[in-house]
Amino acid sequence: MKARKIVALLGAAALVLSIFGGTATAKKAKKPLTVGTDAKGDWGHAVDPNLNPVGDALGQDLTGAAISFDGKNVNFVIQLNSLPATGGVPEFSRYTWDMNVNGKFVELDGKFTNYSRGVCDPTSGQCPPPRNPGHAPFFIRGNCAANEANVTICQELGIVEAQFDAGAGTITVPVPAKLIGAKKGSKITPGTNIFGGSISAAPSAYFTSSAMPLDTLTVTKTFVVK
């Protein structure tokens, strides 16, 4: 009888493990890799060192950057010293991240709202016709070249909706790996931003001027898709 009870208990235990075993063996979410940092409180220092409180109000004081891969999307995370619930000032706070994916240039360019340029942007080759860019649009650009007027024209590869987290002070841009030609083993290396560093956070209406107070962050690490 004892032997039968033991066998029965073992069978029950095996059944429980078969049902709930997924929980015990579930893969842990991959921790984002920090690829760059920037000192807080330095927004606008190139124009006036006393301007940094304005940077916080606009959600433009960069402090860090990270990248992760979830099997489908490459997630680009911008860390800010402070991020208002409205994303700073919608239509006015612009974020750009320049990089190279397997040596090929890619740029992320977005805002909390971007009707001023998102509805119709001749520099991306998507307009006309006009369109609704949606909420928190980030445009994924590539294949850039300067035209005769020395204006950089980039092909719009796609548009994604970013996640603005005011509590965490982060902006996460989920980019489908296929969209930027990334796969396992691909290397994402730092690019050069026209405003300095690899990432910028700056005031913008339709255009952004390097003479404006802004903040930049230099990405220093390579991310390998795994």
PDB file of C-alpha atoms in Angstrom:
ATOM      1  CA  MET A   1       0.000   0.000   0.000  1.00  0.00           C
ATOM      2  CA  LYS A   2       2.800   2.374   0.880  1.00  0.00           C
ATOM      3  CA  ALA A   3       4.467   1.758  -2.456  1.00  0.00           C
ATOM      4  CA  ARG A   4       1.211   2.479  -4.294  1.00  0.00           C
ATOM      5  CA  LYS A   5       0.718   5.726  -2.365  1.00  0.00           C
ATOM      6  CA  ILE A   6       4.227   6.841  -3.202  1.00  0.00           C
ATOM      7  CA  VAL A   7       3.671   6.082  -6.893  1.00  0.00           C
ATOM      8  CA  ALA A   8       0.360   7.951  -6.786  1.00  0.00           C
ATOM      9  CA  LEU A   9       1.995  10.989  -5.151  1.00  0.00           C
ATOM     10  CA  LEU A  10       4.780  10.992  -7.695  1.00  0.00           C
ATOM     11  CA  GLY A  11       2.225  10.821 -10.494  1.00  0.00           C
ATOM     12  CA  ALA A  12       0.310  13.760  -9.039  1.00  0.00           C
ATOM     13  CA  ALA A  13       3.490  15.743  -8.663  1.00  0.00           C
ATOM     14  CA  ALA A  14       4.403  15.041 -12.283  1.00  0.00           C
ATOM     15  CA  LEU A  15       0.951  16.225 -13.382  1.00  0.00           C
ATOM     16  CA  VAL A  16       1.305  19.488 -11.433  1.00  0.00           C
ATOM     17  CA  LEU A  17       4.728  20.095 -12.946  1.00  0.00           C
ATOM     18  CA  SER A  18       3.408  19.431 -16.435  1.00  0.00           C
ATOM     19  CA  ILE A  19       0.661  22.005 -15.900  1.00  0.00           C
ATOM     20  CA  PHE A  20       2.637  24.696 -14.099  1.00  0.00           C
ATOM     21  CA  GLY A  21       6.130  23.855 -15.254  1.00  0.00           C
ATOM     22  CA  GLY A  22       6.017  26.762 -17.715  1.00  0.00           C
ATOM     23  CA  THR A  23       6.088  29.185 -14.816  1.00  0.00           C
ATOM     24  CA  ALA A  24       9.239  27.676 -13.389  1.00  0.00           C
ATOM     25  CA  THR A  25      11.012  27.558 -16.723  1.00  0.00           C
ATOM     26  CA  ALA A  26       9.700  30.813 -18.174  1.00  0.00           C
ATOM     27  CA  LYS A  27      12.370  32.949 -19.764  1.00  0.00           C
ATOM     28  CA  LYS A  28      13.201  36.125 -17.935  1.00  0.00           C
ATOM     29  CA  ALA A  29      12.750  39.381 -19.813  1.00  0.00           C
ATOM     30  CA  LYS A  30      16.044  40.589 -21.166  1.00  0.00           C
ATOM     31  CA  LYS A  31      17.385  43.581 -19.312  1.00  0.00           C
ATOM     32  CA  PRO A  32      17.972  46.609 -21.540  1.00  0.00           C
ATOM     33  CA  LEU A  33      21.608  47.416 -22.205  1.00  0.00           C
ATOM     34  CA  THR A  34      22.586  50.946 -21.215  1.00  0.00           C
ATOM     35  CA  VAL A  35      24.418  52.302 -24.251  1.00  0.00           C
ATOM     36  CA  GLY A  36      25.034  55.863 -23.102  1.00  0.00           C
ATOM     37  CA  THR A  37      24.601  58.356 -20.272  1.00  0.00           C
ATOM     38  CA  ASP A  38      24.533  62.130 -19.945  1.00  0.00           C
ATOM     39  CA  ALA A  39      24.807  64.474 -16.971  1.00  0.00           C
ATOM     40  CA  LYS A  40      21.506  65.795 -15.693  1.00  0.00           C
ATOM     41  CA  GLY A  41      20.912  69.517 -15.533  1.00  0.00           C
ATOM     42  CA  ASP A  42      22.963  70.388 -18.611  1.00  0.00           C
ATOM     43  CA  TRP A  43      20.145  71.241 -21.020  1.00  0.00           C
ATOM     44  CA  GLY A  44      20.866  74.461 -22.891  1.00  0.00           C
ATOM     45  CA  HIS A  45      24.330  74.944 -21.366  1.00  0.00           C
ATOM     46  CA  ALA A  46      25.806  75.867 -24.731  1.00  0.00           C
ATOM     47  CA  VAL A  47      23.478  78.893 -24.776  1.00  0.00           C
ATOM     48  CA  ASP A  48      23.016  79.717 -21.069  1.00  0.00           C
ATOM     49  CA  PRO A  49      24.005  77.529 -18.061  1.00  0.00           C
ATOM     50  CA  ASN A  50      20.966  78.790 -16.137  1.00  0.00           C
ATOM     51  CA  LEU A  51      18.440  77.352 -18.557  1.00  0.00           C
ATOM     52  CA  ASN A  52      18.376  73.758 -17.281  1.00  0.00           C
ATOM     53  CA  PRO A  53      15.028  74.105 -15.370  1.00  0.00           C
ATOM     54  CA  VAL A  54      13.410  74.895 -18.712  1.00  0.00           C
ATOM     55  CA  GLY A  55      14.767  71.614 -20.077  1.00  0.00           C
ATOM     56  CA  ASP A  56      12.938  69.678 -17.371  1.00  0.00           C
ATOM     57  CA  ALA A  57       9.680  71.488 -18.105  1.00  0.00           C
ATOM     58  CA  LEU A  58      10.043  70.574 -21.757  1.00  0.00           C
ATOM     59  CA  GLY A  59      11.087  66.963 -21.069  1.00  0.00           C
ATOM     60  CA  GLN A  60      14.367  67.494 -22.876  1.00  0.00           C
ATOM     61  CA  ASP A  61      17.113  66.916 -20.280  1.00  0.00           C
ATOM     62  CA  LEU A  62      18.666  63.647 -21.438  1.00  0.00           C
ATOM     63  CA  THR A  63      20.276  61.363 -18.844  1.00  0.00           C
ATOM     64  CA  GLY A  64      20.551  57.928 -20.458  1.00  0.00           C
ATOM     65  CA  ALA A  65      19.827  55.592 -23.346  1.00  0.00           C
ATOM     66  CA  ALA A  66      19.252  51.833 -23.507  1.00  0.00           C
ATOM     67  CA  ILE A  67      18.369  49.155 -26.063  1.00  0.00           C
ATOM     68  CA  SER A  68      16.686  45.761 -25.710  1.00  0.00           C
ATOM     69  CA  PHE A  69      15.303  43.079 -28.048  1.00  0.00           C
ATOM     70  CA  ASP A  70      12.115  41.136 -27.285  1.00  0.00           C
ATOM     71  CA  GLY A  71      12.252  38.738 -30.207  1.00  0.00           C
ATOM     72  CA  LYS A  72      10.198  40.983 -32.458  1.00  0.00           C
ATOM     73  CA  ASN A  73      11.004  44.595 -31.705  1.00  0.00           C
ATOM     74  CA  VAL A  74      14.237  46.396 -30.981  1.00  0.00           C
ATOM     75  CA  ASN A  75      13.257  48.723 -28.142  1.00  0.00           C
ATOM     76  CA  PHE A  76      15.087  52.044 -27.932  1.00  0.00           C
ATOM     77  CA  VAL A  77      14.723  53.712 -24.531  1.00  0.00           C
ATOM     78  CA  ILE A  78      15.429  57.408 -23.959  1.00  0.00           C
ATOM     79  CA  GLN A  79      15.861  58.337 -20.278  1.00  0.00           C
ATOM     80  CA  LEU A  80      15.069  61.889 -19.179  1.00  0.00           C
ATOM     81  CA  ASN A  81      15.632  63.721 -15.916  1.00  0.00           C
ATOM     82  CA  SER A  82      11.953  64.650 -15.962  1.00  0.00           C
ATOM     83  CA  LEU A  83       9.077  63.972 -18.334  1.00  0.00           C
ATOM     84  CA  PRO A  84       5.750  65.802 -17.959  1.00  0.00           C
ATOM     85  CA  ALA A  85       2.607  63.760 -18.513  1.00  0.00           C
ATOM     86  CA  THR A  86       1.963  65.680 -21.731  1.00  0.00           C
ATOM     87  CA  GLY A  87       5.389  64.745 -23.067  1.00  0.00           C
ATOM     88  CA  GLY A  88       6.804  68.180 -22.336  1.00  0.00           C
ATOM     89  CA  VAL A  89       5.181  70.525 -24.820  1.00  0.00           C
ATOM     90  CA  PRO A  90       3.466  68.531 -27.593  1.00  0.00           C
ATOM     91  CA  GLU A  91       4.592  69.572 -31.080  1.00  0.00           C
ATOM     92  CA  PHE A  92       7.588  71.367 -29.555  1.00  0.00           C
ATOM     93  CA  SER A  93       9.811  68.677 -27.977  1.00  0.00           C
ATOM     94  CA  ARG A  94      11.589  66.656 -30.659  1.00  0.00           C
ATOM     95  CA  TYR A  95      13.740  63.585 -30.080  1.00  0.00           C
ATOM     96  CA  THR A  96      16.162  62.085 -32.598  1.00  0.00           C
ATOM     97  CA  TRP A  97      18.419  59.026 -32.344  1.00  0.00           C
ATOM     98  CA  ASP A  98      20.972  58.278 -35.055  1.00  0.00           C
ATOM     99  CA  MET A  99      22.558  54.857 -35.403  1.00  0.00           C
ATOM    100  CA  ASN A 100      23.968  52.319 -37.825  1.00  0.00           C
ATOM    101  CA  VAL A 101      22.414  48.862 -38.177  1.00  0.00           C
ATOM    102  CA  ASN A 102      25.010  46.537 -39.677  1.00  0.00           C
ATOM    103  CA  GLY A 103      26.719  49.651 -41.005  1.00  0.00           C
ATOM    104  CA  LYS A 104      23.552  51.104 -42.556  1.00  0.00           C
ATOM    105  CA  PHE A 105      22.338  54.488 -41.255  1.00  0.00           C
ATOM    106  CA  VAL A 106      18.970  54.623 -39.457  1.00  0.00           C
ATOM    107  CA  GLU A 107      17.343  57.532 -37.644  1.00  0.00           C
ATOM    108  CA  LEU A 108      14.471  57.686 -35.144  1.00  0.00           C
ATOM    109  CA  ASP A 109      12.673  61.037 -35.162  1.00  0.00           C
ATOM    110  CA  GLY A 110       9.590  61.740 -33.067  1.00  0.00           C
ATOM    111  CA  LYS A 111       7.472  63.730 -30.647  1.00  0.00           C
ATOM    112  CA  PHE A 112       4.519  63.318 -28.276  1.00  0.00           C
ATOM    113  CA  THR A 113       2.432  64.723 -31.139  1.00  0.00           C
ATOM    114  CA  ASN A 114       3.766  65.677 -34.540  1.00  0.00           C
ATOM    115  CA  TYR A 115       1.032  67.129 -36.720  1.00  0.00           C
ATOM    116  CA  SER A 116       3.223  70.055 -37.784  1.00  0.00           C
ATOM    117  CA  ARG A 117       5.512  67.762 -39.764  1.00  0.00           C
ATOM    118  CA  GLY A 118       3.863  64.357 -39.569  1.00  0.00           C
ATOM    119  CA  VAL A 119       0.855  65.295 -41.676  1.00  0.00           C
ATOM    120  CA  CYS A 120       3.029  66.190 -44.638  1.00  0.00           C
ATOM    121  CA  ASP A 121       6.838  65.974 -44.750  1.00  0.00           C
ATOM    122  CA  PRO A 122       8.374  66.467 -48.189  1.00  0.00           C
ATOM    123  CA  THR A 123      11.843  65.630 -46.800  1.00  0.00           C
ATOM    124  CA  SER A 124      10.734  62.027 -46.223  1.00  0.00           C
ATOM    125  CA  GLY A 125       9.248  61.429 -49.648  1.00  0.00           C
ATOM    126  CA  GLN A 126       5.841  60.490 -48.221  1.00  0.00           C
ATOM    127  CA  CYS A 127       3.894  63.653 -49.037  1.00  0.00           C
ATOM    128  CA  PRO A 128       1.533  64.179 -50.715  1.00  0.00           C
ATOM    129  CA  PRO A 129      -1.024  62.973 -49.751  1.00  0.00           C
ATOM    130  CA  PRO A 130      -1.526  64.379 -46.198  1.00  0.00           C
ATOM    131  CA  ARG A 131      -2.121  61.892 -43.375  1.00  0.00           C
ATOM    132  CA  ASN A 132      -2.806  61.552 -39.655  1.00  0.00           C
ATOM    133  CA  PRO A 133       0.515  60.593 -38.002  1.00  0.00           C
ATOM    134  CA  GLY A 134      -1.250  59.290 -34.881  1.00  0.00           C
ATOM    135  CA  HIS A 135      -0.269  59.590 -31.221  1.00  0.00           C
ATOM    136  CA  ALA A 136       3.409  59.678 -30.133  1.00  0.00           C
ATOM    137  CA  PRO A 137       4.675  59.074 -33.665  1.00  0.00           C
ATOM    138  CA  PHE A 138       8.310  58.211 -34.290  1.00  0.00           C
ATOM    139  CA  PHE A 139       9.392  58.114 -37.896  1.00  0.00           C
ATOM    140  CA  ILE A 140      12.013  55.552 -38.859  1.00  0.00           C
ATOM    141  CA  ARG A 141      14.215  56.994 -41.595  1.00  0.00           C
ATOM    142  CA  GLY A 142      17.015  55.661 -43.770  1.00  0.00           C
ATOM    143  CA  ASN A 143      18.691  55.943 -47.156  1.00  0.00           C
ATOM    144  CA  CYS A 144      19.510  59.618 -46.567  1.00  0.00           C
ATOM    145  CA  ALA A 145      21.189  61.964 -49.010  1.00  0.00           C
ATOM    146  CA  ALA A 146      21.540  65.721 -49.473  1.00  0.00           C
ATOM    147  CA  ASN A 147      19.822  67.333 -52.461  1.00  0.00           C
ATOM    148  CA  GLU A 148      20.917  70.299 -54.561  1.00  0.00           C
ATOM    149  CA  ALA A 149      19.676  72.743 -51.911  1.00  0.00           C
ATOM    150  CA  ASN A 150      21.806  70.939 -49.303  1.00  0.00           C
ATOM    151  CA  VAL A 151      18.677  69.650 -47.556  1.00  0.00           C
ATOM    152  CA  THR A 152      18.948  66.107 -46.240  1.00  0.00           C
ATOM    153  CA  ILE A 153      16.257  63.881 -47.714  1.00  0.00           C
ATOM    154  CA  CYS A 154      15.596  60.538 -46.006  1.00  0.00           C
ATOM    155  CA  GLN A 155      13.306  57.717 -47.007  1.00  0.00           C
ATOM    156  CA  GLU A 156      10.623  57.013 -44.433  1.00  0.00           C
ATOM    157  CA  LEU A 157      10.937  53.303 -43.669  1.00  0.00           C
ATOM    158  CA  GLY A 158       7.969  53.258 -41.299  1.00  0.00           C
ATOM    159  CA  ILE A 159       6.197  54.901 -38.387  1.00  0.00           C
ATOM    160  CA  VAL A 160       5.741  53.492 -34.870  1.00  0.00           C
ATOM    161  CA  GLU A 161       3.960  54.627 -31.711  1.00  0.00           C
ATOM    162  CA  ALA A 162       6.302  55.383 -28.833  1.00  0.00           C
ATOM    163  CA  GLN A 163       5.492  54.880 -25.157  1.00  0.00           C
ATOM    164  CA  PHE A 164       5.883  57.992 -22.989  1.00  0.00           C
ATOM    165  CA  ASP A 165       6.165  57.030 -19.298  1.00  0.00           C
ATOM    166  CA  ALA A 166       6.095  60.172 -17.155  1.00  0.00           C
ATOM    167  CA  GLY A 167       6.570  58.225 -13.917  1.00  0.00           C
ATOM    168  CA  ALA A 168       9.746  56.538 -15.119  1.00  0.00           C
ATOM    169  CA  GLY A 169      10.861  59.502 -17.212  1.00  0.00           C
ATOM    170  CA  THR A 170      11.331  57.319 -20.273  1.00  0.00           C
ATOM    171  CA  ILE A 171      10.357  57.249 -23.923  1.00  0.00           C
ATOM    172  CA  THR A 172      10.411  53.759 -25.424  1.00  0.00           C
ATOM    173  CA  VAL A 173      10.400  53.423 -29.201  1.00  0.00           C
ATOM    174  CA  PRO A 174       9.530  49.830 -30.263  1.00  0.00           C
ATOM    175  CA  VAL A 175      10.908  49.304 -33.758  1.00  0.00           C
ATOM    176  CA  PRO A 176      10.158  46.054 -35.634  1.00  0.00           C
ATOM    177  CA  ALA A 177      13.507  44.387 -36.250  1.00  0.00           C
ATOM    178  CA  LYS A 178      12.586  43.616 -39.869  1.00  0.00           C
ATOM    179  CA  LEU A 179      11.927  47.295 -40.499  1.00  0.00           C
ATOM    180  CA  ILE A 180      15.569  48.200 -39.921  1.00  0.00           C
ATOM    181  CA  GLY A 181      17.087  44.972 -41.209  1.00  0.00           C
ATOM    182  CA  ALA A 182      18.069  43.700 -37.777  1.00  0.00           C
ATOM    183  CA  LYS A 183      18.260  40.035 -36.867  1.00  0.00           C
ATOM    184  CA  LYS A 184      20.143  37.899 -34.378  1.00  0.00           C
ATOM    185  CA  GLY A 185      23.794  38.821 -34.521  1.00  0.00           C
ATOM    186  CA  SER A 186      23.143  42.261 -35.988  1.00  0.00           C
ATOM    187  CA  LYS A 187      25.178  45.105 -34.529  1.00  0.00           C
ATOM    188  CA  ILE A 188      23.630  48.475 -33.721  1.00  0.00           C
ATOM    189  CA  THR A 189      26.407  51.034 -33.439  1.00  0.00           C
ATOM    190  CA  PRO A 190      26.345  54.756 -32.582  1.00  0.00           C
ATOM    191  CA  GLY A 191      25.559  57.228 -35.335  1.00  0.00           C
ATOM    192  CA  THR A 192      26.351  60.930 -35.478  1.00  0.00           C
ATOM    193  CA  ASN A 193      23.550  63.405 -34.812  1.00  0.00           C
ATOM    194  CA  ILE A 194      23.646  66.746 -36.638  1.00  0.00           C
ATOM    195  CA  PHE A 195      23.128  68.511 -33.290  1.00  0.00           C
ATOM    196  CA  GLY A 196      25.944  66.587 -31.577  1.00  0.00           C
ATOM    197  CA  GLY A 197      26.312  63.150 -29.982  1.00  0.00           C
ATOM    198  CA  SER A 198      23.992  60.384 -31.144  1.00  0.00           C
ATOM    199  CA  ILE A 199      20.707  61.437 -29.501  1.00  0.00           C
ATOM    200  CA  SER A 200      19.171  64.886 -29.253  1.00  0.00           C
ATOM    201  CA  ALA A 201      16.247  66.457 -27.430  1.00  0.00           C
ATOM    202  CA  ALA A 202      15.442  69.903 -28.738  1.00  0.00           C
ATOM    203  CA  PRO A 203      12.713  72.495 -29.269  1.00  0.00           C
ATOM    204  CA  SER A 204      11.144  72.226 -32.682  1.00  0.00           C
ATOM    205  CA  ALA A 205       8.241  73.559 -34.664  1.00  0.00           C
ATOM    206  CA  TYR A 206       8.770  72.389 -38.231  1.00  0.00           C
ATOM    207  CA  PHE A 207      12.553  72.626 -38.171  1.00  0.00           C
ATOM    208  CA  THR A 208      15.123  72.451 -35.371  1.00  0.00           C
ATOM    209  CA  SER A 209      18.053  74.862 -35.232  1.00  0.00           C
ATOM    210  CA  SER A 210      21.401  73.964 -33.679  1.00  0.00           C
ATOM    211  CA  ALA A 211      21.468  77.519 -32.297  1.00  0.00           C
ATOM    212  CA  MET A 212      18.549  76.690 -29.990  1.00  0.00           C
ATOM    213  CA  PRO A 213      19.124  75.529 -26.397  1.00  0.00           C
ATOM    214  CA  LEU A 214      18.988  71.717 -26.429  1.00  0.00           C
ATOM    215  CA  ASP A 215      20.612  68.578 -25.043  1.00  0.00           C
ATOM    216  CA  THR A 216      22.549  65.759 -26.666  1.00  0.00           C
ATOM    217  CA  LEU A 217      23.758  62.357 -25.531  1.00  0.00           C
ATOM    218  CA  THR A 218      26.608  60.311 -26.962  1.00  0.00           C
ATOM    219  CA  VAL A 219      25.985  56.580 -27.365  1.00  0.00           C
ATOM    220  CA  THR A 220      29.215  54.756 -26.531  1.00  0.00           C
ATOM    221  CA  LYS A 221      28.298  51.063 -26.707  1.00  0.00           C
ATOM    222  CA  THR A 222      27.391  48.650 -29.472  1.00  0.00           C
ATOM    223  CA  PHE A 223      24.218  46.604 -29.051  1.00  0.00           C
ATOM    224  CA  VAL A 224      24.220  43.089 -30.483  1.00  0.00           C
ATOM    225  CA  VAL A 225      20.803  41.595 -31.218  1.00  0.00           C
ATOM    226  CA  LYS A 226      20.457  38.265 -29.362  1.00  0.00           C
TER     227      LYS A 226
END
